[in-house]
Amino acid sequence: MFKAAKAGPRKAITANRLSDGLVVFLSEAGEWSLSVGDAALFADGPELEKALAFGKEQHEARIILDPYAIDMEVVGDTARPTRLRERIRAIGPTIAYGDAERAKLSDVGG
Amino acid sequence: MYRYDEFDRDFVNQRIAQFRGQVERRLAGELTEDQFKPLRLMNGVYLQLHAYMLRIAVPYGTLNPGQMRMLAHIGRKYDRGYGHFTTRQNLQFNWPALKDVPDILGDLASVEMHAIQTSGNCIRNVTADHFAGAARDEVADPRPYAEILRQWSSLHPEFIFLPRKFKIAVSGAEHDRAATQVHDIGLHLKRGPDGNLGFAVYVGGGLGRTPFIGHKIRDFLPEEDLLSYCEAILRVYNQFGRRDNKYKARIKILVHETGAEELKRQVEEEWERIRCGALALPEGEIVRIREYFAPPALAARPAESASLAGARAADATLDRWVTQNVAPHRTDGYCLVTISLKPIGGTPGDATSDQMDLVAELAERYSQGEIRVSHEQNLILPHVALDDLPALFAILRDNGLGTPNAGLVSDIIACPGLDYCALANARSIPVAQRISDRFGDLQRQKDIGDLKIKISGCINACGHHHVGHIGILGVEKKGEEFYQITLGGSADENPSIGEIVGPGFSYDEVVDAVETVVDTYLNHRQGADEDFLAAYRRLGKEPFREALYGSA
């Protein structure tokens, strides 16, 4: 559905899913994925504009909320958001939480 | 404690039914986000970085075991098995799905809880001293008055669309544990010359991007005038508070721009018009509400516990915990226990559902079925027999709840920060964790003594950094996290706003900087009796600045 850029500065489209608020990324197939690894990467230009317009339609169709473009950087084979805020949105909190945190602290006697 | 009356029950149930319909319409595509957002916020539902967040009111920080178990259940069934206790004595769930929120609210209503007025430009959940109704230094229990304020402020039609949010805190002891002077209204319960109860009234305190200490506009307000006086304050604020600029809309700005004397004159003028009207509190009503908070019947016990003394002598870990986390009760033979939600290296204020269930059980077994949430993000068991402390501690310790650090350097307040919050510019939790780890040695913490570190991940100051003895404010600078350090803040009965000590530190540097500040204090203090704040007030920031940045 979308043609991804293979080089140069690139952007992805992200949003929150309406039903549960979770962070999603627009894929090349025009689907919303929970994994940043599925994100289509766009160069500035018509393809990015087309993706943003699609995001706006999806917002209006009450599927996702507030889509916007974020800067991405490619490290090795993996693309990740450039800004820390977006990295945290993409991968989740940088700290353990809930039972996982309890288990981690128990291991060190906390 | 307080029980719903029929009005509350009917209203809360109506609101849930209404919100259920609104959520259904939103999910079905009949409401836009612009239409839905104010509706969800009125029911405590935010959209954060990763998901929706539900903020649940815990009035004046008081919970019973059934309520705590329900929070545990909700965490398990609808969230990710944990919750976060906040600096406003509330509880937040970080991962609820929108479709589940009406069911969550239904579950909450079954234990007389809700999420109304936990967001929006209205009077928020009224907070109180977490030692209320039990502390030895208490003049009177502040919670009946907090409850009267809750009833008055809930859905008050005149105050649903204030210029900005409005927070009231009530303290009932000379030592202010409720940070009353950094609230929009701070009420300090005291006895007047004739022995009657009343309040010192502070107005215009607040943190956020423009911190202020409140101004005392009444030294003694008789208790029967509580509501009429608060209503007069709110009316003046509602009329004159700025609505043109969100960042200048809190009452603290109005007080600052108007002047406390003039504001007081306006308030008293309005008050004279209404004080003898419907809002005058009848003595019988105060007595009736006070009965909801009647102290539990505690069996007589000797003031000293021989069994506890023996156990402490035999177990240094227990001894350390009792020294640090146990406070004097007004009844001989009993105490208040602070359950630390600050394990070394952990997330301040988080509790798993299993831990919540356990605290509920321990409250039933050891604390007359009472639990409190502190604004410092810990839990309190307010009525524990001294004889029971060894058994209680053993259970807490085995479940990650026995850290003996109440009031020490690792008892850090931290907002959710950039790990969760859509407004944040920098992370708070991992900074708190790294500081906690750095000072993890409990003997070292004890040697350092009372020291309050408070961390906010943005200028909105949910982590109260302005009133930390050491305050840390996270900012974003050229795409990187930076942390500004303030020193000398305090939110007790002698409050002060911390002073910025110099340029900020990177994420990697900030823990070293905190350690430098602490070491500087240790090098300069006049003895272990001079705590950090006292030393800072004597020394000023210069020695700390020099230690951090070198001589100019």
XYZ file of C-alpha atoms in Angstrom:
662
model
C 0.000 0.000 0.000
C 2.894 2.308 0.775
C 6.256 2.479 -0.848
C 8.988 2.616 1.763
C 12.179 4.651 1.390
C 15.365 2.632 1.545
C 17.867 5.356 2.358
C 18.282 8.901 3.639
C 16.494 10.556 6.553
C 13.349 8.632 7.269
C 10.162 8.943 9.216
C 7.498 6.601 10.559
C 3.849 7.249 11.375
C 2.769 6.481 14.915
C -0.461 6.824 16.889
C -2.336 5.291 19.819
C -4.948 2.619 19.216
C -8.417 3.786 20.165
C -9.622 0.664 21.982
C -6.770 0.278 24.433
C -4.535 3.293 23.875
C -1.510 1.176 22.976
C 1.182 2.630 20.715
C 0.971 1.580 17.078
C 2.985 2.127 13.893
C 1.792 2.243 10.312
C 3.100 -0.651 8.227
C 3.742 -0.793 4.486
C 0.530 -2.814 4.174
C -1.436 0.034 5.722
C -2.018 -1.793 8.987
C -1.349 -0.618 12.515
C 1.247 -2.719 14.272
C 2.270 -2.780 17.936
C 5.852 -3.390 16.826
C 8.088 -0.553 15.729
C 9.909 -3.141 13.630
C 6.888 -3.263 11.335
C 6.883 0.483 10.761
C 7.092 1.663 7.174
C 9.862 4.223 6.713
C 9.197 7.258 4.570
C 11.365 9.962 3.139
C 9.953 13.469 3.238
C 7.741 13.896 0.216
C 4.544 12.635 -1.379
C 4.657 9.125 0.094
C 4.924 10.557 3.637
C 2.085 12.976 2.889
C -0.006 10.066 1.636
C 0.724 8.102 4.826
C -0.181 11.064 7.039
C -3.403 11.565 5.119
C -4.197 7.884 5.608
C -3.494 8.295 9.339
C -5.891 11.207 9.504
C -8.582 9.119 7.825
C -7.971 6.337 10.315
C -8.252 8.854 13.168
C -11.536 10.048 11.772
C -12.647 6.450 11.341
C -12.081 6.045 15.127
C -9.444 3.340 14.733
C -6.436 5.191 16.035
C -5.788 8.518 17.775
C -3.656 11.499 16.846
C -1.267 10.097 14.199
C 1.992 11.927 13.612
C 5.350 11.432 11.928
C 8.477 10.707 13.941
C 12.124 10.734 12.934
C 13.715 7.322 12.673
C 17.347 6.249 12.625
C 18.723 3.004 11.326
C 21.215 1.229 13.551
C 22.584 -1.866 11.841
C 19.562 -3.654 10.422
C 17.147 -2.111 12.851
C 15.232 1.130 12.643
C 14.366 2.936 15.832
C 12.912 6.333 16.716
C 15.493 9.081 17.050
C 14.001 10.861 20.051
C 14.130 9.208 23.463
C 10.447 9.963 24.049
C 9.513 8.076 20.913
C 11.896 5.239 21.708
C 10.162 4.832 25.061
C 6.779 4.927 23.349
C 8.002 2.262 20.963
C 9.569 -0.150 23.425
C 7.695 0.605 26.634
C 8.957 1.846 29.995
C 12.733 1.609 30.416
C 12.243 0.066 33.847
C 10.773 -3.243 34.967
C 7.324 -3.037 36.540
C 4.821 -5.175 38.407
C 5.736 -8.779 39.095
C 8.798 -8.543 36.833
C 10.186 -5.790 39.017
C 9.371 -7.745 42.161
C 11.229 -10.749 40.798
C 14.201 -8.609 39.839
C 14.390 -6.956 43.258
C 13.950 -10.293 45.044
C 16.993 -11.591 43.181
C 19.100 -8.877 44.759
C 17.450 -9.212 48.157
C 15.217 -6.139 47.882
C -14.323 5.790 58.094
C -16.735 7.381 55.682
C -19.537 5.398 54.106
C -21.441 6.384 51.000
C -24.873 7.714 51.581
C -27.725 6.996 49.177
C -27.004 10.142 47.248
C -23.434 9.112 46.590
C -24.381 5.590 45.583
C -27.105 6.660 43.203
C -25.017 9.358 41.681
C -21.918 7.230 41.152
C -23.997 4.483 39.564
C -25.666 6.983 37.268
C -22.300 8.349 36.241
C -20.990 4.868 35.445
C -24.044 4.120 33.293
C -23.601 7.448 31.547
C -19.907 6.856 30.934
C -20.570 3.319 29.721
C -22.801 4.796 27.058
C -20.196 7.395 26.173
C -17.462 4.754 25.821
C -19.725 2.615 23.650
C -20.469 5.570 21.419
C -16.797 6.442 21.209
C -15.793 2.902 20.279
C -18.651 2.697 17.780
C -17.395 5.846 16.106
C -20.229 8.149 17.145
C -18.049 10.478 19.223
C -14.833 12.112 18.092
C -11.808 12.345 20.382
C -12.422 16.064 20.746
C -15.942 15.327 21.932
C -14.933 12.399 24.104
C -11.811 13.762 25.782
C -13.559 16.058 28.290
C -15.983 13.244 29.111
C -13.253 10.713 29.818
C -11.251 13.220 31.843
C -14.296 13.847 34.040
C -14.093 10.154 34.849
C -10.376 10.041 35.562
C -9.289 8.555 32.201
C -6.172 10.068 30.646
C -4.304 9.036 27.514
C -0.652 8.672 28.420
C 2.466 7.687 26.549
C 1.739 3.984 26.157
C -1.914 3.569 26.993
C -4.893 5.018 28.807
C -4.370 5.762 32.491
C -7.084 5.631 35.127
C -6.664 7.762 38.243
C -8.773 6.633 41.177
C -9.589 8.914 44.105
C -8.576 7.780 47.564
C -10.308 10.407 49.716
C -7.844 11.808 52.273
C -5.703 8.737 51.646
C -7.882 6.387 53.695
C -8.591 2.846 52.470
C -10.240 -0.159 54.050
C -9.118 -3.714 53.269
C -12.054 -4.371 50.951
C -11.121 -1.365 48.888
C -7.464 -2.340 48.773
C -8.439 -5.849 47.642
C -10.587 -4.371 44.909
C -7.645 -2.286 43.688
C -5.566 -5.480 43.659
C -8.306 -7.267 41.721
C -8.587 -4.494 39.157
C -4.820 -4.471 38.726
C -4.862 -8.198 38.077
C -7.941 -8.442 35.899
C -7.769 -5.292 33.820
C -4.220 -4.010 34.108
C -0.740 -5.527 34.402
C -0.821 -6.683 38.001
C 0.254 -3.496 39.714
C -0.750 0.061 40.521
C 1.007 3.315 41.311
C 0.278 5.336 44.458
C 0.659 9.018 43.726
C 1.722 12.195 45.498
C -1.964 13.059 45.812
C -2.723 9.902 47.813
C -4.486 8.466 44.761
C -3.892 5.292 42.785
C -3.197 5.143 39.069
C -3.439 2.208 36.734
C -1.164 2.574 33.739
C -2.594 0.131 31.227
C -6.409 -0.125 31.275
C -8.191 -0.634 27.961
C -10.862 1.949 27.287
C -13.477 -0.733 26.724
C -12.868 -2.074 30.255
C -13.057 1.234 32.107
C -16.845 1.171 32.706
C -16.515 -2.292 34.271
C -13.594 -1.077 36.386
C -15.671 1.859 37.583
C -18.487 -0.569 38.402
C -16.107 -2.672 40.474
C -14.868 0.448 42.244
C -18.419 1.566 43.018
C -19.042 -1.784 44.717
C -16.474 -0.719 47.341
C -17.584 2.929 47.435
C -14.820 4.301 45.253
C -14.735 6.237 42.013
C -12.575 8.378 39.739
C -14.711 11.510 39.657
C -12.875 14.843 39.962
C -9.471 13.233 39.635
C -8.963 15.386 36.555
C -10.242 18.622 35.113
C -10.588 22.169 36.353
C -12.516 21.333 39.477
C -11.854 20.755 43.176
C -9.751 17.612 43.259
C -9.558 14.858 45.838
C -9.018 16.430 49.273
C -5.816 15.205 50.895
C -4.909 14.910 54.573
C -2.182 13.914 56.991
C -1.579 10.197 56.468
C -1.154 9.764 60.225
C -4.619 11.250 60.804
C -6.648 9.812 63.637
C -3.689 8.066 65.235
C -0.671 10.338 65.585
C 0.451 11.274 69.051
C 1.059 14.899 68.094
C -2.392 15.385 66.615
C -4.721 18.159 67.825
C -7.719 16.533 66.147
C -8.443 14.166 63.264
C -8.476 16.237 60.059
C -10.431 13.640 58.086
C -13.957 14.611 59.212
C -13.283 18.072 57.806
C -11.730 16.624 54.654
C -14.889 14.532 54.306
C -17.145 17.555 54.811
C -15.124 19.303 52.113
C -15.432 16.237 49.893
C -19.205 16.265 50.191
C -19.387 20.001 49.578
C -16.986 19.977 46.625
C -18.291 16.842 44.880
C -20.170 18.045 41.797
C -20.532 21.515 43.258
C -22.265 23.077 40.258
C -20.579 26.437 40.708
C -17.085 24.969 40.790
C -17.060 22.401 37.987
C -15.445 24.798 35.489
C -12.908 26.719 37.502
C -10.086 28.602 35.749
C -7.861 25.635 36.628
C -7.656 22.655 38.988
C -7.949 23.268 42.721
C -6.365 21.268 45.525
C -7.166 21.386 49.241
C -5.137 19.713 52.003
C -5.937 19.421 55.701
C -3.534 18.796 58.546
C -4.465 18.173 62.170
C -1.096 18.258 63.903
C 1.536 20.855 64.620
C 3.962 18.979 62.388
C 2.618 19.317 58.864
C 2.803 15.959 57.089
C 0.285 16.972 54.411
C 2.264 19.744 52.679
C -0.683 22.068 53.302
C 1.180 25.268 52.505
C 1.859 24.239 48.928
C -1.827 23.689 48.154
C -4.426 26.059 46.705
C -6.047 25.998 50.134
C -4.159 24.611 53.110
C -6.076 24.089 56.326
C -4.232 23.638 59.564
C -6.551 22.362 62.288
C -5.822 23.907 65.682
C -7.423 24.963 68.945
C -8.316 28.583 69.534
C -7.818 30.505 72.788
C -11.153 29.223 74.105
C -10.237 25.618 73.322
C -12.570 25.341 70.352
C -11.408 23.813 67.086
C -10.763 25.871 64.015
C -8.296 26.358 61.180
C -5.408 28.478 60.103
C -6.189 29.088 56.424
C -3.460 29.309 53.797
C -4.232 30.296 50.216
C -2.263 30.367 47.025
C 0.410 27.790 47.654
C 1.395 25.525 44.817
C 4.198 23.891 42.876
C 4.165 23.483 39.103
C 6.085 25.866 36.876
C 5.615 28.784 39.296
C 6.018 27.605 42.884
C 4.658 29.604 45.800
C 4.251 29.093 49.515
C 0.685 29.822 50.577
C -0.250 33.002 52.416
C -2.001 32.720 55.748
C -5.139 34.799 55.349
C -6.777 33.669 58.596
C -5.056 32.574 61.742
C -8.171 31.054 63.218
C -11.353 30.170 61.369
C -14.020 28.579 63.589
C -14.925 25.095 62.381
C -18.569 26.005 61.711
C -17.313 28.493 59.098
C -15.221 25.981 57.148
C -17.493 25.663 54.131
C -18.635 29.264 53.894
C -15.028 30.466 54.010
C -13.821 27.961 51.418
C -16.780 28.850 49.229
C -15.885 32.528 49.528
C -12.294 31.754 48.450
C -13.508 29.685 45.508
C -15.940 32.410 44.459
C -13.244 35.061 44.424
C -10.993 32.707 42.470
C -13.749 31.687 40.075
C -14.548 35.326 39.353
C -11.066 36.810 39.153
C -8.757 33.879 38.364
C -7.244 34.191 34.907
C -8.760 32.192 32.099
C -6.684 33.725 29.312
C -3.543 31.738 30.030
C -3.523 28.184 31.333
C -0.158 28.738 32.972
C -1.389 31.723 34.935
C -4.753 30.331 35.896
C -4.082 28.787 39.314
C -5.134 30.725 42.404
C -1.487 31.138 43.373
C -1.061 33.527 40.432
C -4.196 35.433 41.421
C -2.893 35.783 44.979
C 0.496 36.842 43.666
C -0.930 39.411 41.262
C -3.661 40.698 43.577
C -1.657 40.620 46.784
C -2.595 38.469 49.765
C -4.055 41.395 51.732
C -6.375 42.460 48.952
C -7.368 38.886 48.215
C -8.144 38.386 51.880
C -10.306 41.508 51.834
C -12.229 40.208 48.826
C -12.660 36.798 50.420
C -13.854 38.216 53.717
C -16.260 40.553 51.986
C -17.801 37.637 50.144
C -17.704 35.545 53.284
C -19.654 38.125 55.279
C -22.447 37.798 52.737
C -22.720 34.039 52.983
C -21.325 32.942 56.342
C -24.663 32.793 58.147
C -26.441 31.090 55.265
C -26.897 27.480 54.289
C -23.178 26.712 54.508
C -22.831 27.339 58.255
C -21.919 23.928 59.627
C -24.229 22.780 62.414
C -22.417 21.247 65.376
C -24.614 18.150 65.079
C -23.451 17.570 61.509
C -19.786 17.847 62.482
C -20.390 15.343 65.284
C -22.224 13.007 62.906
C -19.411 13.019 60.357
C -16.818 12.703 63.099
C -18.505 9.490 64.206
C -17.603 7.939 60.848
C -14.010 8.380 61.901
C -14.394 7.228 65.485
C -11.111 5.769 66.673
C -11.110 1.976 66.898
C -11.541 0.455 70.344
C -7.986 -0.506 71.196
C -7.417 -2.957 74.045
C -5.356 -1.465 76.862
C -1.693 -2.324 76.624
C 1.382 -1.324 78.555
C 3.264 1.659 77.107
C 6.384 -0.428 76.601
C 6.482 -3.846 75.008
C 8.924 -6.214 76.675
C 8.557 -8.750 73.876
C 9.364 -6.141 71.252
C 12.379 -4.937 73.220
C 13.656 -8.507 73.380
C 13.077 -9.105 69.696
C 14.832 -5.863 68.760
C 17.825 -6.748 70.892
C 18.064 -10.086 69.094
C 17.476 -8.852 65.542
C 19.317 -5.787 64.253
C 17.242 -5.743 61.061
C 14.014 -5.518 63.023
C 15.541 -2.909 65.282
C 16.540 -0.764 62.345
C 13.072 -1.002 60.814
C 11.310 -0.128 64.073
C 13.595 2.854 64.562
C 12.917 4.158 61.078
C 9.409 3.132 60.028
C 7.428 3.222 63.260
C 5.880 6.414 64.668
C 4.279 7.144 68.051
C 0.548 6.472 68.434
C -1.688 8.467 70.709
C -2.631 5.252 72.519
C -0.010 3.626 74.710
C 1.179 0.278 73.455
C 0.386 1.064 69.797
C 2.174 2.672 66.886
C 1.855 3.737 63.262
C 3.774 1.671 60.745
C 5.039 3.047 57.450
C 5.114 0.322 54.809
C 7.803 1.481 52.436
C 6.924 1.352 48.732
C 10.536 2.305 48.069
C 12.521 -0.924 47.952
C 16.154 -0.231 47.151
C 16.321 0.131 43.367
C 12.543 -0.086 42.948
C 9.883 2.183 41.462
C 8.651 4.674 44.072
C 4.971 4.189 44.856
C 4.366 1.001 42.880
C 2.687 -1.996 44.500
C 1.814 -5.290 42.863
C -1.671 -6.733 43.205
C -0.252 -9.441 45.458
C 1.295 -6.796 47.694
C -1.996 -4.895 47.850
C -3.819 -8.065 48.873
C -1.197 -8.710 51.501
C -1.463 -5.199 52.943
C -5.252 -5.644 53.126
C -4.792 -8.857 55.054
C -2.198 -7.300 57.380
C -4.480 -4.339 58.027
C -7.203 -6.711 59.137
C -4.863 -8.749 61.252
C -2.791 -6.005 62.818
C -4.279 -2.539 62.208
C -8.002 -2.579 62.955
C -8.764 -2.798 59.255
C -7.314 0.604 58.414
C -4.834 1.598 55.700
C -3.573 4.999 54.639
C -1.794 6.225 51.535
C 0.794 8.945 52.115
C 1.585 11.739 49.692
C 5.134 10.467 49.978
C 3.950 7.352 48.124
C 4.060 4.898 51.002
C 1.322 2.977 52.817
C 0.543 3.294 56.510
C -0.926 0.847 59.003
C -2.172 3.295 61.622
C -3.073 1.154 64.665
C -0.521 -1.590 65.255
C 0.196 -3.047 68.709
C 3.869 -2.826 69.619
C 3.788 -6.519 70.510
C 2.812 -7.344 66.920
C 5.690 -5.535 65.241
C 8.100 -8.495 64.973
C 5.513 -10.713 63.281
C 4.350 -7.894 61.020
C 7.877 -6.993 59.997
C 8.742 -10.591 59.142
C 5.845 -10.763 56.698
C 6.542 -7.355 55.173
C 10.224 -8.130 54.722
C 9.463 -11.416 52.972
C 7.265 -9.597 50.485
C 9.460 -6.668 49.493
C 7.643 -4.275 51.825
C 10.022 -4.094 54.770
C 12.621 -1.573 53.615
C 13.612 0.440 56.718
C 13.979 3.752 54.918
C 11.032 5.998 55.843
C 12.276 9.585 55.650
C 15.760 8.602 54.487
C 17.621 9.326 51.288
C 16.116 6.360 49.407
C 12.525 7.266 50.405
C 12.275 9.245 47.182
C 9.180 10.823 45.704
C 9.183 10.480 41.931
C 6.540 11.203 39.345
C 6.015 8.609 36.577
C 8.178 10.723 34.283
C 8.977 9.929 30.674
C 8.565 6.203 31.270
C 4.795 6.707 31.389
C 3.722 10.328 31.186
C 2.803 12.113 27.974
C 3.798 15.475 29.451
C 7.227 14.482 30.744
C 10.502 15.665 29.242
C 12.803 13.293 31.104
C 12.685 10.088 33.078
C 12.209 10.195 36.857
C 11.877 6.580 37.952
C 15.273 5.286 36.794
C 16.965 8.326 38.338
C 15.237 7.515 41.636
C 16.283 3.887 41.278
C 19.908 4.744 40.622
C 20.043 7.128 43.592
C 18.416 4.474 45.741
C 20.983 1.925 44.580
C 23.864 4.349 45.130
C 22.802 4.915 48.731
C 21.526 1.370 49.113
C 23.616 0.629 52.178
C 21.136 1.092 55.017
C 23.736 2.061 57.584
C 24.993 4.783 55.269
C 21.442 6.048 54.840
C 20.967 6.089 58.573
C 24.199 8.029 59.015
C 23.028 10.613 56.491
C 19.750 10.971 58.372
C 16.507 12.635 57.307
C 16.760 13.686 53.693
C 13.912 14.118 51.255
C 14.754 13.761 47.578
C 11.926 14.589 45.184
C 12.084 14.134 41.423
C 9.863 15.541 38.675
C 10.169 14.665 35.012
C 8.843 18.022 33.864
C 8.062 21.522 35.020
C 4.580 20.516 36.176
C 6.275 19.244 39.335
C 4.100 16.233 40.177
C 7.198 14.883 41.947
C 7.254 17.966 44.239
C 10.893 18.756 43.397
C 10.517 22.384 44.534
C 10.018 21.218 48.114
C 12.605 18.456 48.152
C 15.548 18.979 50.460
C 17.232 17.921 47.260
C 14.947 18.509 44.303
C 15.589 17.148 40.836
C 13.830 18.487 37.754
C 14.198 16.642 34.469
C 14.296 18.725 31.304
C 15.073 18.021 27.658
C 18.018 19.876 26.192
C 19.014 19.280 22.584
C 17.261 15.943 22.630
C 19.005 14.754 25.794
C 17.724 14.416 29.341
C 19.143 16.959 31.743
C 18.495 17.330 35.431
C 18.424 20.565 37.358
C 19.147 20.339 41.070
C 17.460 22.520 43.667
C 18.413 22.573 47.325
C 16.728 23.566 50.557
C 13.072 23.011 49.712
C 10.616 21.810 52.320
C 6.870 21.183 52.527
C 6.476 20.922 56.290
C 5.293 23.608 58.755
C 8.365 25.695 57.899
C 8.129 25.453 54.130
C 10.533 26.774 51.553
C 11.017 26.558 47.807
C 14.340 25.024 46.821
C 16.981 27.153 45.125
C 18.566 26.169 41.826
C 22.185 25.410 42.627
C 23.643 25.740 39.124
C 23.578 24.276 35.610
C 21.929 20.906 35.100
C 23.520 17.467 34.867
C 23.177 14.750 32.280
C 21.370 11.500 32.999
C 24.721 9.840 33.582
C 26.041 12.594 35.852
C 23.059 13.331 38.062
C 23.535 10.547 40.593
C 27.160 11.573 41.146
C 25.967 15.140 41.616
C 23.473 14.066 44.277
C 26.201 12.130 46.029
C 28.451 15.189 45.930
C 25.677 17.232 47.557
C 25.201 14.612 50.252
C 28.938 14.324 50.901
C 29.199 18.110 51.142
C 26.468 18.093 53.745
C 28.238 15.345 55.707
C 31.499 17.311 55.601
C 29.887 20.525 56.814
C 27.274 19.436 59.303
C 27.793 20.328 62.925
C 26.893 16.855 64.053
C 24.507 14.048 63.299
C 21.732 16.066 64.967
C 21.929 18.717 62.288
C 19.916 17.262 59.413
C 20.412 18.178 55.772
C 17.796 20.918 55.703
C 19.062 22.571 58.874
C 22.617 22.470 57.565
C 21.566 23.912 54.221
C 19.671 26.724 55.904
C 22.746 27.545 57.954
C 25.255 27.205 55.127
C 23.365 28.439 52.089
C 24.069 27.035 48.660
C 27.625 28.231 48.250
C 29.518 25.208 49.612
C 27.281 22.913 47.566
C 27.742 24.986 44.447
C 31.468 24.979 44.908
C 31.543 21.216 45.435
C 29.488 20.665 42.295
C 31.065 23.175 39.962
C 34.351 24.245 41.523
C 35.185 27.771 42.634
C 34.227 30.550 40.242
